[in-house]
Amino acid sequence: MSVDTAAATDRLMRFLAVPGVTGQEKAIGREIMAALKQAGVPARAMRLDDANTRIPLPTETGNLIVELPGRGSQHNQPRMMFMTHMDTVPLCAGAQPKIAGRKIVNQARTALGGDNRCGCGILVTLAAELVRQKLDHPPITLLFCVREESGLYGARHVDTDDLGGPEMAFNFDGSSASSVTIGAVGADRWEVEIFGRASHAGVAPERGISATMILALALADVKAGGWFGKVVKGKGKDARQGTSNVGPVTGGEGRPAGDATNVVTDYVHVRGECRSHDAKFIREITKAYKAAFEKAARQVTNSEGKSGRVKFKAETDYHPFRMKDTLPVVKRATAAVTDIGATPTLRAGNGGLDANWMVRHGIPTVTFGTGQNEPHTIDEWINLDEYDRACALAVRLATMG
């Protein structure tokens, strides 16, 4: 497909230069709307929803929704949606993008933000090319989500009635444009409060109940049981697989775990996650963590025979999904990749995507890469050849009969 790649790159550089870490998407939202207006999309076609009022974390703005009416011979065809997310991880704050040959690199010691300003550039380029070339296409909704990086919250809390009833969707987030992601893992996010008893560690340590020791015993038990890191239970084709991780360990918001070396630690707060393509196995991994913490709390007692206690909470962060190869959205995706001269590769991802929630909402959604490389690291860079292919792919997806 013919795409003005120079203009597409200019848009990407423009978006990369605008701060917008997760939860703080107001400025990048304004920039995207300005770029859409410059491309010929009328202001009346754009609006911000109120998803931010339902997100349990402070969020400056809602999702950006843009509705493009159908044109020409396809104007009465079923609506489709193209989506991405506006936010970046906090490590991207202060990025200084620079073009180096066919790459965009970073002059600052931060992440670059290609995840997912590349997706933003692709969707705006799609709208610009549809207007510039007066291409026939069905009604299209563009969705720019907030807070993807901190929990897929924008996609989770979007009101599907605001989307115009798309029959299928295409999400842009990842590396290779020819990678057709039709499934992804689900995840539980858990947290545990460990309650011990403080005591002077030099004068009367036996009177204390160490929350730190409860944590240590629980994690040792989890590791010994094979529930930490890469988790595989069973053998051969019947093996169940997943992952788990223990994240922040604190004494509460903004506090260390423990007050001093001479005080038995009476409180520890821990957060973690469990993932798998199998929803039942996610729950089994989470259950193993809960059992380990409860067992450890019973094991740590003081001289009075009192033990520690734990309060374990878990919730589904996002649900796993796997779409059938025969679905119309998958067939359209693979045909479009072939049409731009690439070879489609169907895959299931091990990370959560906004597509997880779109599929949960009843909108079958395929995800493509955008040219991102080494995201969430200071070594991040963008492959402009792949970005250009993704722009061409978006136009082809929107216009093929």
Coordinates of C-alpha atoms in Angstrom, one line a residue:
M1 CA 0.0 0.0 0.0
S2 CA 1.1 3.5 -0.7
V3 CA 1.9 5.4 2.5
D4 CA 3.6 8.8 3.0
T5 CA 6.3 7.3 5.2
A6 CA 8.1 10.6 5.8
A7 CA 4.9 12.0 7.3
A8 CA 4.4 8.9 9.3
T9 CA 7.9 9.1 10.8
D10 CA 7.4 12.8 11.6
R11 CA 4.3 11.9 13.5
L12 CA 6.1 9.3 15.5
M13 CA 8.9 11.6 16.4
R14 CA 6.4 14.2 17.5
F15 CA 4.6 11.7 19.7
L16 CA 7.8 10.3 21.2
A17 CA 8.8 13.8 22.4
V18 CA 5.6 14.3 24.4
P19 CA 5.6 13.0 28.0
G20 CA 2.7 10.7 28.9
V21 CA 3.6 8.0 31.4
T22 CA 0.8 5.7 32.5
G23 CA -2.0 7.6 34.2
Q24 CA -0.7 10.9 32.8
E25 CA -2.0 10.8 29.2
K26 CA -3.7 14.2 28.9
A27 CA -0.8 15.9 27.0
I28 CA -0.3 13.0 24.5
G29 CA -4.0 12.8 24.0
R30 CA -4.1 16.5 23.0
E31 CA -1.2 16.0 20.7
I32 CA -2.8 13.0 19.0
M33 CA -6.1 15.0 18.5
A34 CA -4.1 17.9 17.0
A35 CA -2.3 15.6 14.6
L36 CA -5.7 14.0 13.6
K37 CA -7.1 17.5 12.9
Q38 CA -4.1 18.4 10.8
A39 CA -4.7 15.2 8.8
G40 CA -8.2 16.2 8.0
V41 CA -10.2 14.5 10.7
P42 CA -12.9 16.9 12.0
A43 CA -12.9 17.7 15.7
R44 CA -16.5 16.5 16.0
A45 CA -15.3 12.9 15.2
M46 CA -13.2 12.8 18.4
R47 CA -14.1 12.5 22.0
L48 CA -12.7 11.4 25.4
D49 CA -14.7 8.8 27.3
D50 CA -15.1 8.6 31.1
A51 CA -13.2 5.4 31.7
N52 CA -10.9 7.3 34.0
T53 CA -13.7 7.7 36.5
R54 CA -14.0 3.9 36.8
I55 CA -10.2 3.2 36.9
P56 CA -9.1 2.6 40.6
L57 CA -5.9 4.6 40.1
P58 CA -5.5 8.3 39.5
T59 CA -5.9 8.9 35.7
E60 CA -5.8 12.3 34.1
T61 CA -8.1 11.5 31.1
G62 CA -10.3 8.9 29.5
N63 CA -9.7 6.9 26.4
L64 CA -9.6 8.8 23.1
I65 CA -12.3 7.5 20.7
V66 CA -12.4 8.6 17.0
E67 CA -15.2 7.7 14.6
L68 CA -14.6 7.7 10.9
P69 CA -17.6 7.3 8.6
G70 CA -17.5 4.7 5.9
R71 CA -16.6 5.9 2.4
G72 CA -17.5 4.8 -1.2
S73 CA -18.4 1.2 -2.0
Q74 CA -17.7 0.0 1.6
H75 CA -19.6 2.7 3.5
N76 CA -22.3 0.3 4.6
Q77 CA -20.0 -2.6 5.5
P78 CA -19.7 -3.7 9.2
R79 CA -17.7 -1.3 11.4
M80 CA -14.1 -2.3 12.4
M81 CA -11.9 -0.9 15.1
F82 CA -8.2 -0.1 15.2
M83 CA -6.7 0.4 18.7
T84 CA -3.5 1.1 20.6
H85 CA -2.5 2.6 23.9
M86 CA -1.3 6.2 24.6
D87 CA 0.7 5.6 27.8
T88 CA 4.3 4.6 28.3
V89 CA 6.1 3.1 31.3
P90 CA 7.6 5.6 33.8
L91 CA 11.1 4.8 32.7
C92 CA 10.3 6.7 29.5
A93 CA 10.1 10.1 31.2
G94 CA 12.6 12.4 29.7
A95 CA 13.2 10.5 26.5
Q96 CA 15.0 12.3 23.7
P97 CA 14.3 10.6 20.4
K98 CA 16.8 10.8 17.5
I99 CA 16.8 9.3 14.0
A100 CA 19.9 7.2 13.2
G101 CA 19.6 5.7 9.8
R102 CA 16.6 3.4 9.7
K103 CA 16.3 3.4 13.5
I104 CA 15.0 5.8 16.1
V105 CA 17.2 5.7 19.2
N106 CA 17.3 7.6 22.5
Q107 CA 19.8 10.3 23.5
A108 CA 18.8 10.1 27.1
R109 CA 19.3 7.3 29.6
T110 CA 15.7 6.4 29.7
A111 CA 13.4 4.1 27.8
L112 CA 12.3 5.5 24.5
G113 CA 8.5 5.1 24.5
G114 CA 8.1 3.2 21.2
D115 CA 5.8 1.1 23.3
N116 CA 3.4 2.5 22.4
R117 CA 3.9 5.8 20.6
C118 CA 4.5 3.6 17.5
G119 CA 0.9 2.4 17.7
C120 CA -0.3 6.0 18.0
G121 CA 1.7 7.0 14.9
I122 CA 0.2 4.1 13.0
L123 CA -3.4 4.9 13.8
V124 CA -3.0 8.6 13.0
T125 CA -1.2 7.7 9.8
L126 CA -4.1 5.3 8.9
A127 CA -6.6 8.1 9.3
A128 CA -4.4 10.5 7.4
E129 CA -4.0 8.2 4.4
L130 CA -7.7 7.4 4.3
V131 CA -8.4 11.1 4.0
R132 CA -5.5 12.0 1.7
Q133 CA -6.1 9.2 -0.8
K134 CA -9.9 9.3 -0.5
L135 CA -9.9 5.5 -0.1
D136 CA -13.0 3.4 0.2
H137 CA -13.4 1.8 3.6
P138 CA -16.1 0.7 6.1
P139 CA -17.0 2.7 9.2
I140 CA -13.9 2.7 11.5
T141 CA -13.4 3.4 15.2
L142 CA -10.0 4.4 16.4
L143 CA -9.4 3.7 20.1
F144 CA -6.4 5.1 22.0
C145 CA -6.4 3.6 25.5
V146 CA -5.1 4.9 28.8
R147 CA -3.2 3.0 31.5
E148 CA -2.3 -0.1 29.5
E149 CA 1.1 -0.3 31.1
S150 CA -0.3 -0.3 34.7
G151 CA -2.9 -2.9 34.2
L152 CA -4.8 -2.7 30.9
Y153 CA -7.2 -0.4 32.7
G154 CA -8.4 1.7 29.7
A155 CA -9.4 -1.3 27.7
R156 CA -10.9 -3.0 30.8
H157 CA -13.1 0.0 31.7
V158 CA -14.2 1.2 28.3
D159 CA -17.9 1.3 27.7
T160 CA -18.4 -0.8 24.6
D161 CA -21.5 1.1 23.7
D162 CA -19.2 4.0 23.0
L163 CA -17.3 2.1 20.3
G164 CA -20.1 2.0 17.7
G165 CA -20.5 -1.8 17.5
P166 CA -17.3 -3.0 15.7
E167 CA -17.4 -6.6 14.5
M168 CA -13.6 -7.0 14.7
A169 CA -10.6 -5.1 15.9
F170 CA -6.9 -4.7 15.2
N171 CA -4.5 -3.8 18.0
F172 CA -1.0 -2.4 17.3
D173 CA 1.5 -3.2 20.0
G174 CA 4.7 -5.2 19.7
S175 CA 7.7 -5.8 17.4
S176 CA 7.0 -7.4 14.0
A177 CA 4.2 -6.3 11.8
S178 CA 3.9 -9.8 10.3
S179 CA 3.4 -11.3 13.7
V180 CA -0.4 -12.1 14.1
T181 CA -1.1 -12.5 17.8
I182 CA -4.4 -14.3 18.2
G183 CA -4.0 -15.3 21.9
A184 CA -2.4 -14.2 25.1
V185 CA -1.9 -15.3 28.7
G186 CA -4.2 -14.3 31.6
A187 CA -2.9 -13.1 35.0
D188 CA -3.8 -12.9 38.6
R189 CA -2.5 -10.1 40.6
W190 CA -2.2 -10.8 44.4
E191 CA -1.1 -9.1 47.5
V192 CA -0.5 -10.3 51.0
E193 CA -0.2 -8.5 54.3
I194 CA 1.9 -10.3 56.9
F195 CA 1.2 -9.5 60.5
G196 CA 3.8 -10.3 63.2
R197 CA 4.6 -8.8 66.5
A198 CA 7.3 -6.2 67.3
S199 CA 9.8 -6.8 70.1
H200 CA 13.3 -5.6 71.0
A201 CA 15.6 -7.9 68.9
G202 CA 18.4 -7.7 71.5
V203 CA 16.5 -7.7 74.8
A204 CA 13.6 -10.0 74.1
P205 CA 13.6 -11.4 70.5
E206 CA 11.6 -14.5 71.7
R207 CA 8.6 -12.3 72.4
G208 CA 8.5 -11.1 68.8
I209 CA 6.9 -12.7 65.7
S210 CA 8.9 -11.8 62.6
A211 CA 6.9 -11.0 59.6
T212 CA 10.1 -11.1 57.6
M213 CA 10.7 -14.7 58.6
I214 CA 7.1 -15.6 57.6
L215 CA 7.9 -14.1 54.2
A216 CA 11.1 -16.0 53.9
L217 CA 9.6 -19.4 54.8
A218 CA 6.7 -18.8 52.5
L219 CA 8.9 -18.0 49.5
A220 CA 11.2 -20.9 50.3
D221 CA 8.1 -23.2 50.3
V222 CA 6.9 -21.8 47.0
K223 CA 10.3 -22.3 45.4
A224 CA 10.6 -25.8 46.7
G225 CA 7.2 -26.7 45.3
G226 CA 8.1 -25.5 41.9
W227 CA 5.6 -22.6 41.9
F228 CA 8.1 -19.7 41.4
G229 CA 9.4 -18.4 38.0
K230 CA 8.6 -20.7 35.2
V231 CA 6.0 -23.2 36.4
V232 CA 5.6 -26.6 34.8
K233 CA 3.4 -29.3 36.3
G234 CA 3.0 -32.7 34.5
K235 CA 4.8 -34.0 31.5
G236 CA 4.5 -34.1 27.7
K237 CA 1.3 -32.9 26.1
D238 CA -0.6 -32.9 29.4
A239 CA 1.9 -30.5 31.0
R240 CA 0.4 -27.3 32.4
Q241 CA 2.6 -24.2 32.2
G242 CA 2.7 -20.8 33.6
T243 CA 4.8 -18.2 35.4
S244 CA 4.8 -16.4 38.7
N245 CA 6.8 -13.6 40.3
V246 CA 7.1 -11.8 43.6
G247 CA 7.3 -8.1 43.2
P248 CA 7.5 -5.2 45.7
V249 CA 8.2 -6.0 49.3
T250 CA 7.5 -3.1 51.6
G251 CA 6.2 -2.1 55.0
G252 CA 3.2 -0.3 53.4
E253 CA 2.9 2.6 51.1
G254 CA 6.2 4.5 51.2
R255 CA 7.7 2.6 54.1
P256 CA 10.5 0.0 54.3
A257 CA 9.7 -3.5 55.6
G258 CA 10.8 -3.2 59.1
D259 CA 11.7 -0.1 61.2
A260 CA 15.2 -1.0 62.5
T261 CA 17.6 -3.8 62.9
N262 CA 16.9 -4.0 66.6
V263 CA 13.2 -4.4 66.2
V264 CA 11.5 -7.7 65.2
T265 CA 9.5 -6.8 62.1
D266 CA 5.8 -6.8 62.7
Y267 CA 4.4 -6.0 59.2
V268 CA 5.4 -6.8 55.6
H269 CA 3.3 -6.1 52.5
V270 CA 4.1 -8.2 49.3
R271 CA 2.7 -8.0 45.8
G272 CA 3.1 -10.5 43.0
E273 CA 1.5 -12.1 39.9
C274 CA 0.7 -15.5 38.3
R275 CA 0.3 -16.0 34.6
S276 CA -0.8 -18.8 32.3
H277 CA -2.7 -19.5 29.0
D278 CA -4.8 -21.9 31.2
A279 CA -7.3 -20.0 33.4
K280 CA -7.6 -22.9 35.9
F281 CA -3.8 -23.2 36.2
I282 CA -3.5 -19.4 37.0
R283 CA -5.8 -20.0 40.0
E284 CA -3.8 -23.1 41.0
I285 CA -0.6 -21.1 41.1
T286 CA -2.2 -18.3 43.1
K287 CA -3.6 -20.9 45.5
A288 CA -0.1 -22.3 46.1
Y289 CA 1.1 -18.9 47.1
K290 CA -1.8 -18.4 49.5
A291 CA -1.3 -21.8 51.1
A292 CA 2.5 -21.1 51.5
F293 CA 1.9 -17.8 53.3
E294 CA -0.7 -19.3 55.6
K295 CA 1.5 -22.3 56.4
A296 CA 4.5 -20.0 57.2
A297 CA 2.4 -17.8 59.4
R298 CA 1.5 -20.8 61.5
Q299 CA 5.1 -21.9 61.8
V300 CA 6.5 -18.7 63.2
T301 CA 5.5 -18.4 66.9
N302 CA 6.8 -16.6 69.9
S303 CA 7.6 -17.6 73.5
E304 CA 3.9 -17.3 74.4
G305 CA 2.8 -19.7 71.6
K306 CA 1.2 -17.0 69.5
S307 CA 1.7 -17.1 65.7
G308 CA 1.7 -14.6 62.9
R309 CA -1.2 -14.2 60.5
V310 CA -1.7 -13.2 56.9
K311 CA -4.3 -11.5 54.8
F312 CA -4.1 -12.7 51.2
K313 CA -6.1 -11.1 48.4
A314 CA -6.0 -11.9 44.7
E315 CA -7.9 -10.7 41.7
T316 CA -7.9 -11.5 38.0
D317 CA -5.9 -8.8 36.2
Y318 CA -6.9 -10.1 32.7
H319 CA -8.3 -13.3 31.2
P320 CA -6.4 -15.6 28.8
F321 CA -7.8 -16.0 25.3
R322 CA -7.0 -17.9 22.1
M323 CA -9.0 -17.2 19.0
K324 CA -9.6 -19.8 16.3
D325 CA -7.6 -19.5 13.1
T326 CA -10.9 -19.7 11.1
L327 CA -12.4 -16.5 12.6
P328 CA -13.0 -13.7 10.0
V329 CA -10.7 -11.3 12.0
V330 CA -7.8 -13.8 11.8
K331 CA -8.4 -14.5 8.1
R332 CA -8.5 -10.8 7.3
A333 CA -5.3 -10.3 9.3
T334 CA -3.3 -13.0 7.6
A335 CA -4.6 -12.0 4.2
A336 CA -3.5 -8.4 4.8
V337 CA 0.0 -9.4 5.9
T338 CA 0.4 -11.4 2.8
D339 CA -0.9 -8.5 0.6
I340 CA 1.9 -6.2 1.9
G341 CA 4.5 -8.8 0.9
A342 CA 5.2 -10.4 4.3
T343 CA 4.6 -13.9 5.7
P344 CA 2.1 -14.0 8.5
T345 CA 3.1 -15.8 11.7
L346 CA 0.3 -16.8 14.0
R347 CA 1.2 -16.8 17.7
A348 CA 0.0 -16.5 21.3
G349 CA 1.8 -14.0 23.5
N350 CA 3.1 -14.4 27.1
G351 CA 2.2 -10.8 28.0
G352 CA -1.1 -9.2 28.6
L353 CA -2.6 -7.0 25.9
D354 CA -5.5 -4.6 25.6
A355 CA -6.8 -7.3 23.2
N356 CA -7.3 -9.5 26.3
W357 CA -10.1 -7.2 27.4
M358 CA -11.5 -6.5 24.0
V359 CA -12.0 -10.2 23.4
R360 CA -13.6 -10.4 26.9
H361 CA -15.9 -7.6 25.8
G362 CA -17.0 -9.7 22.8
I363 CA -14.9 -8.0 20.1
P364 CA -12.4 -10.4 18.4
T365 CA -9.1 -8.6 18.3
V366 CA -5.8 -9.5 16.5
T367 CA -2.6 -7.7 17.6
F368 CA 0.3 -6.8 15.3
G369 CA 3.8 -5.4 16.0
T370 CA 4.8 -1.9 15.3
G371 CA 8.6 -1.8 15.2
Q372 CA 9.3 -1.8 18.9
N373 CA 12.6 -3.3 20.1
E374 CA 13.8 -3.7 23.7
P375 CA 10.8 -2.0 25.2
H376 CA 10.8 -1.0 28.9
T377 CA 14.6 -0.7 28.9
I378 CA 17.2 2.0 28.3
D379 CA 18.3 0.1 25.2
E380 CA 14.9 0.6 23.5
W381 CA 15.0 1.4 19.8
I382 CA 12.5 1.5 16.9
N383 CA 12.9 -0.2 13.5
L384 CA 11.5 2.3 11.0
D385 CA 11.3 -0.4 8.2
E386 CA 8.9 -2.4 10.5
Y387 CA 7.0 0.7 11.5
D388 CA 6.4 1.6 7.8
R389 CA 5.2 -1.9 7.2
A390 CA 2.8 -1.7 10.1
C391 CA 1.4 1.6 8.7
A392 CA 0.9 0.0 5.3
L393 CA -0.7 -3.0 7.0
A394 CA -3.2 -0.8 8.8
V395 CA -4.2 0.8 5.5
R396 CA -4.6 -2.5 3.8
L397 CA -6.7 -3.9 6.7
A398 CA -9.0 -1.0 6.5
T399 CA -9.5 -1.0 2.7
M400 CA -9.4 -4.6 1.5
G401 CA -12.7 -5.8 0.1

